Coordinates of C-alpha atoms in Angstrom, one line a residue:
M63 CA 0.0 0.0 0.0
E64 CA 1.1 3.5 -0.6
P65 CA 0.4 6.3 1.9
V66 CA -2.0 9.1 0.8
I67 CA -0.3 11.5 3.3
D68 CA 2.6 13.5 2.2
L69 CA 5.8 11.9 3.8
S70 CA 8.1 14.8 2.8
K71 CA 6.4 17.1 5.3
E72 CA 6.9 17.5 9.0
Y73 CA 3.8 17.3 11.2
G74 CA 2.7 18.5 14.6
L75 CA 0.9 15.9 16.7
V76 CA -2.0 17.0 18.9
L77 CA -3.0 14.5 21.7
E78 CA -6.3 14.9 23.3
G79 CA -6.8 14.3 27.0
G80 CA -8.9 11.3 28.1
G81 CA -7.4 9.3 30.9
A82 CA -7.5 5.6 30.3
K83 CA -8.5 6.0 26.7
G84 CA -4.9 7.2 26.0
A85 CA -3.7 3.7 24.9
Y86 CA -5.4 4.4 21.6
Q87 CA -2.9 7.2 20.9
I88 CA 0.1 4.9 21.3
G89 CA -1.5 2.4 18.8
A90 CA -2.0 5.3 16.3
W91 CA 1.6 6.5 16.9
K92 CA 2.9 3.0 16.0
A93 CA 1.2 3.2 12.7
L94 CA 2.6 6.7 12.0
R95 CA 6.0 5.6 13.0
E96 CA 5.9 2.6 10.7
A97 CA 4.8 4.8 7.8
G98 CA 7.7 7.1 8.3
I99 CA 5.8 10.2 9.4
K100 CA 8.2 13.0 10.5
I101 CA 7.0 14.5 13.8
R102 CA 8.3 17.9 14.5
G103 CA 6.4 18.6 17.7
V104 CA 3.8 17.3 20.0
A105 CA 1.2 19.0 22.2
G106 CA -0.9 17.1 24.7
T107 CA -3.3 17.5 27.5
S108 CA -3.5 15.1 30.5
V109 CA -2.8 11.7 29.2
G110 CA -2.0 13.3 26.0
A111 CA 0.9 15.0 27.7
L112 CA 2.1 11.7 29.1
N113 CA 1.9 10.0 25.7
G114 CA 3.7 13.1 24.2
A115 CA 6.6 12.5 26.6
L116 CA 6.9 8.8 25.4
I117 CA 6.7 9.9 21.8
C118 CA 9.5 12.5 22.4
M119 CA 11.6 9.6 23.9
D120 CA 10.9 7.6 20.7
D121 CA 10.6 4.4 22.7
L122 CA 7.6 2.6 21.3
E123 CA 8.4 -0.7 23.1
Q124 CA 8.4 1.1 26.5
A125 CA 5.2 2.9 25.6
E126 CA 3.4 -0.3 24.6
R127 CA 4.7 -2.1 27.6
L128 CA 3.4 0.6 29.9
W129 CA -0.1 0.5 28.4
K130 CA -0.3 -3.3 28.0
N131 CA 0.4 -3.6 31.7
I132 CA -1.5 -0.7 33.0
A133 CA -3.8 -1.3 36.1
Y134 CA -5.9 0.9 38.2
S135 CA -3.5 0.4 41.1
K136 CA -0.6 1.8 38.9
V137 CA -2.5 5.1 38.6
M138 CA -4.2 5.5 41.9
D139 CA -4.2 3.9 45.3
V140 CA -7.2 1.7 44.9
D141 CA -8.0 -2.0 44.9
D142 CA -7.8 -3.5 41.4
E143 CA -10.6 -6.0 42.0
M144 CA -12.9 -3.3 43.4
M145 CA -12.4 -1.1 40.4
A146 CA -12.8 -4.0 37.9
R147 CA -16.2 -4.8 39.5
L148 CA -17.3 -1.3 39.1
F149 CA -16.7 -1.4 35.3
D150 CA -18.0 -5.0 34.8
K151 CA -21.6 -4.4 34.2
E152 CA -22.4 -8.0 33.4
K153 CA -20.9 -9.5 36.5
L154 CA -21.7 -6.7 39.0
K155 CA -24.3 -7.9 41.4
A156 CA -26.5 -5.5 43.4
E157 CA -24.7 -6.2 46.7
D158 CA -21.3 -5.9 45.0
L159 CA -22.4 -2.5 43.5
R160 CA -23.5 -1.2 46.9
S161 CA -20.2 -2.2 48.4
T162 CA -18.2 -0.8 45.5
L163 CA -20.0 2.5 45.5
K164 CA -19.5 2.7 49.2
D165 CA -15.8 2.4 48.8
T166 CA -15.8 4.8 45.9
F167 CA -17.6 7.5 47.9
K168 CA -15.3 6.9 50.8
I169 CA -12.3 7.7 48.5
L170 CA -14.0 10.8 47.2
G171 CA -14.9 11.9 50.7
E172 CA -11.4 11.7 51.7
G173 CA -10.4 14.2 49.1
G174 CA -10.0 11.9 46.1
A175 CA -7.9 9.0 45.1
D176 CA -4.3 9.2 46.1
I177 CA -2.1 9.2 42.9
A178 CA 1.3 8.4 44.4
P179 CA 1.2 5.3 42.0
L180 CA 0.9 7.8 39.0
R181 CA 3.9 9.6 40.3
R182 CA 5.9 6.4 40.5
L183 CA 4.7 5.5 37.0
L184 CA 6.0 8.8 35.6
E185 CA 9.3 8.3 37.5
E186 CA 9.7 4.8 36.0
N187 CA 8.8 5.7 32.4
V188 CA 9.6 9.3 31.7
D189 CA 13.3 10.1 31.1
E190 CA 13.6 13.9 31.4
D191 CA 17.1 13.9 29.9
R192 CA 16.0 12.0 26.8
I193 CA 13.1 14.3 26.2
R194 CA 15.3 17.4 26.5
K195 CA 17.7 16.0 24.0
S196 CA 14.9 14.9 21.6
P197 CA 14.6 16.9 18.3
V198 CA 10.8 16.8 18.9
E199 CA 9.3 19.9 20.4
F200 CA 7.0 19.2 23.4
Y201 CA 4.1 21.2 24.9
S202 CA 1.5 20.4 27.5
C203 CA -1.6 22.1 28.7
T204 CA -2.7 22.4 32.3
F205 CA -4.8 24.7 34.5
S206 CA -3.3 26.6 37.4
V207 CA -5.9 26.9 40.1
T208 CA -3.6 29.2 42.1
D209 CA -3.1 31.7 39.2
R210 CA -6.7 31.0 37.8
K211 CA -5.4 30.6 34.3
E212 CA -4.7 28.1 31.6
L213 CA -1.0 27.3 31.1
D214 CA 0.5 26.4 27.8
V215 CA 3.8 24.9 28.8
D216 CA 7.0 24.4 26.7
M217 CA 8.1 21.3 28.6
K218 CA 11.7 21.7 27.6
S219 CA 11.9 25.1 29.2
V220 CA 10.7 24.0 32.7
P221 CA 13.3 24.0 35.4
E222 CA 15.6 20.9 35.6
G223 CA 13.9 18.1 37.6
Q224 CA 10.4 19.4 37.3
M225 CA 9.2 17.9 34.1
Q226 CA 7.5 14.9 35.7
D227 CA 5.7 17.3 38.1
M228 CA 4.4 19.4 35.1
L229 CA 3.1 16.2 33.5
L230 CA 1.4 15.4 36.8
A231 CA 0.0 18.9 36.8
S232 CA -1.7 18.4 33.5
S233 CA -3.3 15.1 34.7
Y234 CA -5.1 16.0 37.9
L235 CA -8.6 14.6 37.2
P236 CA -11.3 15.8 39.5
V237 CA -11.5 12.4 41.2
F238 CA -7.7 12.5 42.1
K239 CA -6.4 13.8 45.5
N240 CA -4.9 17.2 44.6
E241 CA -1.6 18.2 46.2
K242 CA 0.4 21.3 45.6
L243 CA 3.3 21.2 43.2
H244 CA 6.1 23.7 43.9
G245 CA 3.7 25.8 45.9
K246 CA 0.8 25.9 43.4
T247 CA -2.3 23.9 42.8
Y248 CA -3.2 22.5 39.3
M249 CA -6.1 20.9 37.7
D250 CA -6.3 18.6 34.6
G251 CA -5.8 20.6 31.5
G252 CA -8.9 19.3 30.0
V253 CA -10.9 21.7 32.1
T254 CA -10.0 24.5 29.7
N255 CA -8.4 22.9 26.7
V256 CA -8.8 19.1 26.2
L257 CA -7.4 19.3 22.6
P258 CA -4.6 21.8 22.6
V259 CA -4.5 22.6 18.8
N260 CA -3.7 26.2 19.6
A261 CA -0.4 25.2 21.2
L262 CA 1.0 24.3 17.9
L263 CA -0.9 26.8 15.7
D264 CA 0.4 29.7 17.8
R265 CA 4.0 28.4 17.1
G266 CA 3.6 28.4 13.4
Y267 CA 2.8 24.7 12.6
E268 CA 0.9 24.3 9.3
N269 CA 0.6 20.6 9.1
L270 CA -1.2 19.0 12.1
I271 CA -2.4 15.4 12.9
L272 CA -5.0 15.2 15.7
I273 CA -5.4 12.0 17.6
R274 CA -8.8 12.1 19.2
I275 CA -10.1 10.0 22.1
F276 CA -13.1 12.1 23.1
G277 CA -12.2 12.7 26.7
V278 CA -14.1 14.7 29.2
G279 CA -13.4 18.4 29.0
H280 CA -13.7 21.7 27.2
E281 CA -12.7 21.7 23.5
K282 CA -11.8 25.2 22.4
K283 CA -13.2 26.7 19.2
I284 CA -10.3 27.3 17.0
T285 CA -10.1 29.1 13.6
I286 CA -7.9 27.1 11.3
P287 CA -6.0 29.4 8.9
D288 CA -6.4 28.6 5.2
Q289 CA -2.7 27.5 4.8
V290 CA -3.0 24.9 7.7
T291 CA -3.7 21.3 6.8
V292 CA -5.4 19.2 9.6
L293 CA -5.7 15.4 9.5
E294 CA -7.6 13.5 12.2
I295 CA -7.4 10.0 13.6
A296 CA -10.5 9.2 15.6
P297 CA -12.3 6.2 17.0
R298 CA -15.6 5.1 15.6
T299 CA -16.3 2.8 18.5
G300 CA -16.3 3.5 22.2
L301 CA -13.0 3.2 24.1
G302 CA -14.4 2.8 27.5
S303 CA -14.3 5.1 30.6
I304 CA -11.5 7.7 31.3
L305 CA -10.9 5.8 34.6
Q306 CA -10.9 2.3 33.1
F307 CA -7.2 1.6 33.6
D308 CA -7.4 -2.1 32.6
G309 CA -4.6 -3.8 30.7
A310 CA -6.9 -5.8 28.5
K311 CA -8.9 -2.7 27.6
S312 CA -5.8 -0.8 26.8
R313 CA -4.5 -3.6 24.5
R314 CA -7.8 -3.4 22.6
N315 CA -7.7 0.3 22.4
M316 CA -4.1 0.2 21.1
R317 CA -5.2 -2.1 18.3
I318 CA -8.1 0.2 17.4
G319 CA -5.7 3.2 17.3
Y320 CA -3.3 1.4 15.1
F321 CA -5.9 0.5 12.5
D322 CA -7.8 3.8 12.6
A323 CA -4.4 5.5 11.9
M324 CA -3.8 3.1 9.0
R325 CA -7.2 4.1 7.6
M326 CA -6.0 7.7 7.6
L327 CA -2.6 7.0 6.3
Y328 CA -3.6 4.8 3.4
G329 CA -7.0 6.2 2.6
L330 CA -8.7 2.9 3.5
E331 CA -12.5 2.6 2.9
G332 CA -15.1 1.2 5.3
R333 CA -17.1 2.5 8.3
I334 CA -16.5 -0.6 10.3
Y335 CA -13.8 -2.7 8.6
Y336 CA -10.5 -1.5 6.9
I337 CA -10.8 -2.0 3.2
E338 CA -8.1 -1.3 0.6
Q339 CA -9.8 -0.5 -2.7
K340 CA -8.7 1.0 -6.0
E341 CA -11.8 0.4 -8.2
E342 CA -13.9 3.0 -9.9
E343 CA -17.6 3.5 -9.4
C344 CA -18.4 1.5 -12.6
Y345 CA -16.9 -1.6 -10.9
Y346 CA -19.4 -1.5 -8.1
L347 CA -22.3 -0.8 -10.5
K348 CA -21.2 -4.0 -12.3
Q349 CA -21.2 -6.0 -9.1
L350 CA -24.7 -4.8 -8.3
V351 CA -26.1 -5.4 -11.8
Q352 CA -24.7 -8.9 -12.1
I353 CA -27.0 -10.4 -9.5
A354 CA -28.0 -14.0 -9.8
P355 CA -31.7 -14.5 -10.8
E356 CA -32.3 -16.5 -7.6
A357 CA -31.0 -13.6 -5.5
L358 CA -33.1 -11.1 -7.5
K359 CA -36.2 -13.0 -6.8
L360 CA -35.4 -13.2 -3.1
L361 CA -35.0 -9.4 -3.0
L362 CA -38.2 -8.8 -4.9
D363 CA -40.1 -11.1 -2.5
G364 CA -38.5 -9.4 0.5
Y365 CA -38.9 -5.8 -0.4
K366 CA -42.1 -6.2 -2.4
P367 CA -41.6 -3.0 -4.5
E368 CA -44.4 -1.7 -6.7
R369 CA -43.7 -3.1 -10.2
E370 CA -43.5 -0.8 -13.1
A371 CA -42.6 -1.2 -16.7
G372 CA -39.0 -2.0 -17.5
G373 CA -38.6 -5.4 -15.9
E374 CA -37.4 -6.9 -12.6
L375 CA -33.7 -5.7 -12.9
R376 CA -34.9 -2.1 -13.3
C377 CA -37.1 -2.4 -10.3
Y378 CA -34.2 -3.7 -8.3
M379 CA -32.0 -0.9 -9.3
E380 CA -34.5 2.0 -9.0
K381 CA -36.7 0.7 -6.1
I382 CA -34.8 -1.7 -4.0
L383 CA -31.3 -0.3 -3.9
P384 CA -32.5 3.1 -2.6
Q385 CA -34.4 1.1 0.1
I386 CA -31.3 -0.7 1.1
A387 CA -29.3 2.6 1.2
A388 CA -31.9 4.0 3.6
E389 CA -31.9 0.8 5.7
L390 CA -28.0 1.2 6.0
K391 CA -28.5 5.0 6.8
L392 CA -26.3 6.1 4.0
G393 CA -28.1 9.5 3.5
S394 CA -29.1 11.0 0.3
N395 CA -25.6 11.3 -1.4
W396 CA -24.9 7.6 -1.6
N397 CA -23.4 6.0 -4.7
Y398 CA -22.9 2.5 -5.9
K399 CA -19.4 2.2 -4.2
T400 CA -20.6 3.2 -0.7
L401 CA -23.8 1.0 -1.0
Y402 CA -21.9 -2.1 -2.1
L403 CA -19.1 -1.6 0.6
S404 CA -21.7 -0.9 3.2
M405 CA -23.6 -4.1 2.3
L406 CA -20.4 -6.0 2.4
E407 CA -19.5 -4.7 5.8
A408 CA -22.9 -5.4 7.1
C409 CA -22.6 -9.0 6.0
A410 CA -19.1 -9.2 7.5
R411 CA -20.4 -8.0 10.8
L412 CA -23.4 -10.2 10.7
L413 CA -21.0 -13.2 10.2
R414 CA -18.5 -12.0 12.8
I415 CA -15.7 -11.7 10.3
R416 CA -12.4 -10.5 12.1
K417 CA -12.5 -6.8 12.2
Y418 CA -8.9 -5.6 12.9
Q419 CA -7.3 -6.6 9.6
I420 CA -6.8 -4.9 6.3
Y421 CA -8.7 -6.4 3.5
T422 CA -9.0 -5.8 -0.2
V423 CA -12.6 -5.9 -1.4
D424 CA -12.1 -9.4 -2.8
E425 CA -10.5 -10.7 0.4
L426 CA -13.4 -9.5 2.6
L427 CA -16.0 -10.7 0.1
G428 CA -14.1 -14.1 0.1
A429 CA -14.1 -14.3 3.9
V430 CA -17.8 -13.5 4.0
R431 CA -18.8 -16.0 1.4
K432 CA -16.7 -18.8 3.0
K433 CA -18.2 -18.2 6.4
A434 CA -21.6 -18.3 5.0
A435 CA -20.9 -21.5 3.0
D436 CA -19.5 -23.1 6.2
G437 CA -22.9 -22.5 7.8
G438 CA -22.1 -19.3 9.5
L439 CA -25.4 -17.5 8.5
P440 CA -28.0 -16.8 11.2
E441 CA -31.5 -18.2 10.5
E442 CA -32.9 -14.6 10.0
I443 CA -30.9 -12.3 7.7
P444 CA -31.6 -8.9 6.1
A445 CA -32.8 -9.4 2.5
F446 CA -29.9 -7.3 1.1
V447 CA -27.5 -10.0 2.3
H448 CA -28.4 -11.9 -0.9
V449 CA -26.9 -9.2 -3.0
I450 CA -23.4 -10.1 -1.5
L451 CA -23.9 -13.8 -1.2
N452 CA -25.8 -14.7 -4.3
Q453 CA -23.8 -13.3 -7.2
G454 CA -22.6 -15.5 -10.1
V455 CA -21.9 -19.2 -9.6
F456 CA -21.6 -18.9 -5.8
G457 CA -25.2 -17.4 -5.6
K458 CA -26.7 -20.6 -7.1
D459 CA -25.0 -22.7 -4.4
I460 CA -26.2 -20.5 -1.6
T461 CA -29.8 -20.3 -2.9
E462 CA -30.0 -24.0 -3.4
A463 CA -28.7 -24.6 0.2
E464 CA -31.7 -22.6 1.4

């Protein structure tokens, strides 16, 4: 695959705050790194600042190890089992919920969760000397409660020995016990600027990549100058709670971040899956038109459109396909490519085809048809599934099997 992004340019990376969701950003960075993206500077808020430090160190292995092994007790002084129960909706019984909530309110009543473990985590993973020597510029956002103002901090300009403290200053979530740092009180930077785009815009950056995780906080309204290019990597599925510091969840989120970045880097298609495609619109029209007679009959029986002059195929193209597009919520601007790929994705999801993998159109179609032929179809399926399963020679086999 060839990247659709300009590899000759240097980019500024903006990392959104969002607590435990931050693992997603490391997965995205891995894809950017593999593609050879040149990062000139990083700006982050809260967990975005922590990840920014790891990116400046250019130690992907260490960053992945941190997030793969993350636990509630490595961030705050809590019991891992208690916190796991709080987030396990399926297993949480009523009595466990009362007990867990009681423990949680007790923590909050004592001024919040002690984050001495987070301080240790920073000490173990953030190498101030390596960051200062890094060619990558590094900025973080926090809010000074003492000064009542937002701070846009050039991390390489802070006094020696205080970098870890300033990372901590950017990460003081409201549920954390707040302690003064060098005589001042700080609050999580997301309170005023969860996505610090301005930190790089104000310093003249014209090529930005935003890695979104949709954390809790205030997103500033920023006017993007005409000469500035902004690319975005963002999840299309939930990443969990900002406090769900669970290793398994983080490993999942890193995987999602990696593939979402690949979607942006290589112009992959798909709303759910990751599809490499190079065909023109006429290719997808052909796929839709060359429907097996048996499949066409099933669609006509399923949708029961009003018949008009022009034959069954015309009725299918003019009546049924628009109905399928509406069923898949494609809006009024759908075309044959988006319709076909949406049907293919819907079939893949129905058959539980592996999601986190890059497919060509033919590869995903082959996986769908093989799973269906092996008996993977549920008893009840949407009528449009026959468009994907019942084309050509294969269609006859499936129809007869029914």
